[in-house]
mmCIF file of C-alpha atoms in Angstrom:
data_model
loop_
_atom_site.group_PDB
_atom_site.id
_atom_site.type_symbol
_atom_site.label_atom_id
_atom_site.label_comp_id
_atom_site.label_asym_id
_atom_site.label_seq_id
_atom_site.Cartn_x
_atom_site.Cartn_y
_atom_site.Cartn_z
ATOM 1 C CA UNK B 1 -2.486 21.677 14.443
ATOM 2 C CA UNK B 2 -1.842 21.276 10.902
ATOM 3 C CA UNK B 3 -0.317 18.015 11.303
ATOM 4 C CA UNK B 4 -3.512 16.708 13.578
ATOM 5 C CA UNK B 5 -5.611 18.195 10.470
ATOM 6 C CA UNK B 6 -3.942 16.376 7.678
ATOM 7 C CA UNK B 7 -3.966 12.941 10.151
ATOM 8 C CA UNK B 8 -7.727 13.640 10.416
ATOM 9 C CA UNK B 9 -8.420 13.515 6.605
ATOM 10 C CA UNK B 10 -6.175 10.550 6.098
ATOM 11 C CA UNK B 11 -7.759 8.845 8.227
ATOM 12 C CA UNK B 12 -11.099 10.001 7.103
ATOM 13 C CA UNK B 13 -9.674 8.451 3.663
ATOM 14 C CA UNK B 14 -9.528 5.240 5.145
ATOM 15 C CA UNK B 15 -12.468 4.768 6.644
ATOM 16 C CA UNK B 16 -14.289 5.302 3.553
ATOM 17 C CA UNK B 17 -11.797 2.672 1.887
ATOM 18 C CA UNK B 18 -12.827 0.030 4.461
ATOM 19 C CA UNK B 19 -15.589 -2.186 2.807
ATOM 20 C CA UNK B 20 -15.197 -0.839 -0.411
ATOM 21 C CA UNK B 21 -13.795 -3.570 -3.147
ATOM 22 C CA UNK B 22 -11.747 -3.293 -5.936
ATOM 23 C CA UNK B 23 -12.675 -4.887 -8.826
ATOM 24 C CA UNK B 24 -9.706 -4.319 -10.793
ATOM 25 C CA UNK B 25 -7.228 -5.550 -8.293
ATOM 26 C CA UNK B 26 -6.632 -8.854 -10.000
ATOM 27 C CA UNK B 27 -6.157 -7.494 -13.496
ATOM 28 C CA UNK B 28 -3.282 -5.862 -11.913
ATOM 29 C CA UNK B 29 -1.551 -8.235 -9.624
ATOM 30 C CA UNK B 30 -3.313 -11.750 -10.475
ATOM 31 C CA UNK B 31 -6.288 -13.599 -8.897
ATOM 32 C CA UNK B 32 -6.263 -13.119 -5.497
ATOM 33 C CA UNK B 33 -7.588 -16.338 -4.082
ATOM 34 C CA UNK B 34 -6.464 -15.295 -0.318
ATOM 35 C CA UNK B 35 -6.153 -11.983 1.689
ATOM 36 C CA UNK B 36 -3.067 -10.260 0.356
ATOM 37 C CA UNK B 37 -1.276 -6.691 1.264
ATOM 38 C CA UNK B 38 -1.208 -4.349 -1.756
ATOM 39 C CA UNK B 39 1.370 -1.550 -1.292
ATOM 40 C CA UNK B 40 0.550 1.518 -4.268
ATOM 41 C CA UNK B 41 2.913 4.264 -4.878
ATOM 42 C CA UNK B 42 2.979 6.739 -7.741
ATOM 43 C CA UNK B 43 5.504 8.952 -9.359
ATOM 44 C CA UNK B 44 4.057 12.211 -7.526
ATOM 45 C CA UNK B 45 4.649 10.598 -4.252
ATOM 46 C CA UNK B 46 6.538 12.494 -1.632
ATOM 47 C CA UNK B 47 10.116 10.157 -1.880
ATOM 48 C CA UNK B 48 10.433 10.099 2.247
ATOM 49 C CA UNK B 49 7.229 8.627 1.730
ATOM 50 C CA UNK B 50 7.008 6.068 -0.735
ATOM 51 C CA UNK B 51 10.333 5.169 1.364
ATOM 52 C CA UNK B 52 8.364 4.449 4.504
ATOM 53 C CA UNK B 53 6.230 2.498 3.062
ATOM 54 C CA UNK B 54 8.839 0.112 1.262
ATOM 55 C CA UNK B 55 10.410 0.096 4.555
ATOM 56 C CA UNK B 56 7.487 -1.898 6.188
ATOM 57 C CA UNK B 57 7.260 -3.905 3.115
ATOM 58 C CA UNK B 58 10.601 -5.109 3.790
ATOM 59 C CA UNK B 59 9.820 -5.613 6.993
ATOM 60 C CA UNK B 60 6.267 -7.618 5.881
ATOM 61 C CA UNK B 61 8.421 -9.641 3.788
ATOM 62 C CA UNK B 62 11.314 -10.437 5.800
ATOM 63 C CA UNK B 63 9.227 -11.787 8.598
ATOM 64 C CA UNK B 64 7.062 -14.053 6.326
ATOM 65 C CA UNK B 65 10.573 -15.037 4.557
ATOM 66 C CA UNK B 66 9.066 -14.446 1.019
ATOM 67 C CA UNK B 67 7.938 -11.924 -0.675
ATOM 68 C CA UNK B 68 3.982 -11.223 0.977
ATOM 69 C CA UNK B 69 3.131 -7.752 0.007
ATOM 70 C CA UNK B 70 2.387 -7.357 -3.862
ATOM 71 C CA UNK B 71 3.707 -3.742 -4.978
ATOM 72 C CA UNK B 72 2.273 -1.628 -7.512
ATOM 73 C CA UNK B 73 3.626 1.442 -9.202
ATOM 74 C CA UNK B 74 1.377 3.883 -11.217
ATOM 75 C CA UNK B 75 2.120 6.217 -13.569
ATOM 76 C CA UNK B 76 5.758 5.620 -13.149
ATOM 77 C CA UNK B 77 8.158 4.697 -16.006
ATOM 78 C CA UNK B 78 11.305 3.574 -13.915
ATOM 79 C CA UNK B 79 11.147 2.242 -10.854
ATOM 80 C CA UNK B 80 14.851 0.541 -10.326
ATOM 81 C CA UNK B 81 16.304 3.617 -8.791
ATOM 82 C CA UNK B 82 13.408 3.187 -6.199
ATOM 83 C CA UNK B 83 14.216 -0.320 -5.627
ATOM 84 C CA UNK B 84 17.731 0.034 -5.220
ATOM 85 C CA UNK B 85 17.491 3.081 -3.113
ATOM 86 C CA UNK B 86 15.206 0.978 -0.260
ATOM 87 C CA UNK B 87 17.066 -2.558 -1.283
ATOM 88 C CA UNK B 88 13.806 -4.146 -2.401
ATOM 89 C CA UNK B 89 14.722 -7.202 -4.920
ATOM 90 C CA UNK B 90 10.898 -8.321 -5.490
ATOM 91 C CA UNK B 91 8.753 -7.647 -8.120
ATOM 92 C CA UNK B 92 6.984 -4.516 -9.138
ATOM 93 C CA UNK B 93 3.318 -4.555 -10.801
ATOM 94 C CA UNK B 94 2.857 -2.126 -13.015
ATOM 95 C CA UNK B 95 -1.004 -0.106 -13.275
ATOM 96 C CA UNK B 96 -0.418 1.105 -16.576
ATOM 97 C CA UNK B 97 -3.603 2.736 -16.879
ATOM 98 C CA UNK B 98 -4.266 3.300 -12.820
ATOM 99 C CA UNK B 99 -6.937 1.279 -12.946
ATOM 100 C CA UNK B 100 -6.809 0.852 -9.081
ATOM 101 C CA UNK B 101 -6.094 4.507 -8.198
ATOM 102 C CA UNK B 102 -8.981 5.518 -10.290
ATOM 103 C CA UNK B 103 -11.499 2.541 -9.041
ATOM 104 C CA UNK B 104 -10.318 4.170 -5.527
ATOM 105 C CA UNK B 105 -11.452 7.966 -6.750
ATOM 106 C CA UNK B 106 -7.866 8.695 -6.314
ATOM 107 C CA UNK B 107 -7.059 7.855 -3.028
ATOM 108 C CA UNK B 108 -4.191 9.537 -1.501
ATOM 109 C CA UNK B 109 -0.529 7.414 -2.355
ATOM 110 C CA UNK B 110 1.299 5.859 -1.026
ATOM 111 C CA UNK B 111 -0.947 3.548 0.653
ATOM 112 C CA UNK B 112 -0.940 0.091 1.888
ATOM 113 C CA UNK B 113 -3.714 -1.531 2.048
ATOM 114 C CA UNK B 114 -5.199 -5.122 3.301
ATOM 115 C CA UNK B 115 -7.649 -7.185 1.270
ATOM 116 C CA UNK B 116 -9.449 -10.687 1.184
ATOM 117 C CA UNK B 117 -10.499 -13.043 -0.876
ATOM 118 C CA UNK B 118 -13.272 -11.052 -2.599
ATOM 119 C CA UNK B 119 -10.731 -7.979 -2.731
ATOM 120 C CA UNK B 120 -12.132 -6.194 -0.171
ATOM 121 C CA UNK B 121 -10.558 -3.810 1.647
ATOM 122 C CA UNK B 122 -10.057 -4.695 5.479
ATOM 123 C CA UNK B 123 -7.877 -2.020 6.290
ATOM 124 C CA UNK B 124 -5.133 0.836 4.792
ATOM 125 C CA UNK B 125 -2.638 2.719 5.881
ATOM 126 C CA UNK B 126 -1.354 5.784 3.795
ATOM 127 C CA UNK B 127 1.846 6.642 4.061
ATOM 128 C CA UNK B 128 2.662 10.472 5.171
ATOM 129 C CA UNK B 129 5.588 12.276 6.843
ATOM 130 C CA UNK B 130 4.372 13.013 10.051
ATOM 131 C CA UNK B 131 2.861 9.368 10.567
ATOM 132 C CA UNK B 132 1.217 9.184 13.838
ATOM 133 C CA UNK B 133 3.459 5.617 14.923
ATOM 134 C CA UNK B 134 1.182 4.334 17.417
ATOM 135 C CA UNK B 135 -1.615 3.768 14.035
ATOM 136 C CA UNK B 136 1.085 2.664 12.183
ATOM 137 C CA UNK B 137 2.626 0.393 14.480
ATOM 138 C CA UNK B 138 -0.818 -1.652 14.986
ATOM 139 C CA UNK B 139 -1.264 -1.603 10.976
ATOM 140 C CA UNK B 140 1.911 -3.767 10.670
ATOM 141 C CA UNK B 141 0.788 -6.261 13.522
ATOM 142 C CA UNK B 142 -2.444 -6.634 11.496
ATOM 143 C CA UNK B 143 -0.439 -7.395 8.948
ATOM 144 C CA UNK B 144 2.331 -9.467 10.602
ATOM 145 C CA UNK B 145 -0.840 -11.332 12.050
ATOM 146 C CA UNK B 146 -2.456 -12.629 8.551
ATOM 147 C CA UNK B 147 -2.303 -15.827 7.934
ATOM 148 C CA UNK B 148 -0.176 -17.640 5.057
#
């Protein structure tokens, strides 16, 4: 019951991310001239979490054969133990001042999220412990299924 409840907000959460764009996006990770997968974890982020997620980031990259999904940390001041711990050699951008996380109202992290040209989101996926793998399984085909 509590598990179906916390699903139901998530996914609540995304739904009111979908359409909604994010104007600071590219001050972060670079013009976006494309659609791109943004993957945002913070320091308060459950670890099993933040795991998952690099864990289909991995995956993401690995079946493009270069690194796809841009990462961005918030309010985190060392992030190498995190890359070591889920083997993840690309790069990390840093939101200094969580410009994204704030544009967002504070959506819940980690989250993964899918947005085009205009940096727009398309679609998200946050990240929980008792992810419901049916939603997450036809997240990554969307995003196995972009274009390069």
């Amino acid at each position: 019951m509590v598990e179906q409840n916390i699903s139901s907000l998530l996914n609540q959460d995304v739904d009111r991310l979908k359409g909604r764009q994010i104007l600071s996006l590219d001050s972060v990770v670079g013009e976006t001239e494309k659609c791109v997968i943004v993957y945002i974890f913070n320091y308060y982020d459950c670890e099993t979490c933040i795991d998952k997620g690099f864990e289909i980031v991995n995956l993401i990259d690995n079946s493009k054969k270069r690194e796809y999904v841009k990462v961005v940390v918030s309010m985190f001041h060392e992030v190498t133990s995190t890359q070591k711990r889920n083997s993840y050699r690309g790069f990390i951008y840093k939101d200094k001042n969580d410009l994204i996380r704030k544009e967002l109202r504070y959506i819940p992290t980690p989250v993964m999220i899918i947005v085009d040209n205009n940096c727009r989101i398309r679609d998200a996926c946050i990240f929980e412990i008792s992810q419901d793998k049916k939603q997450l399984d036809d997240f990554i085909k969307k995003c196995l299924s972009m274009d390069d």
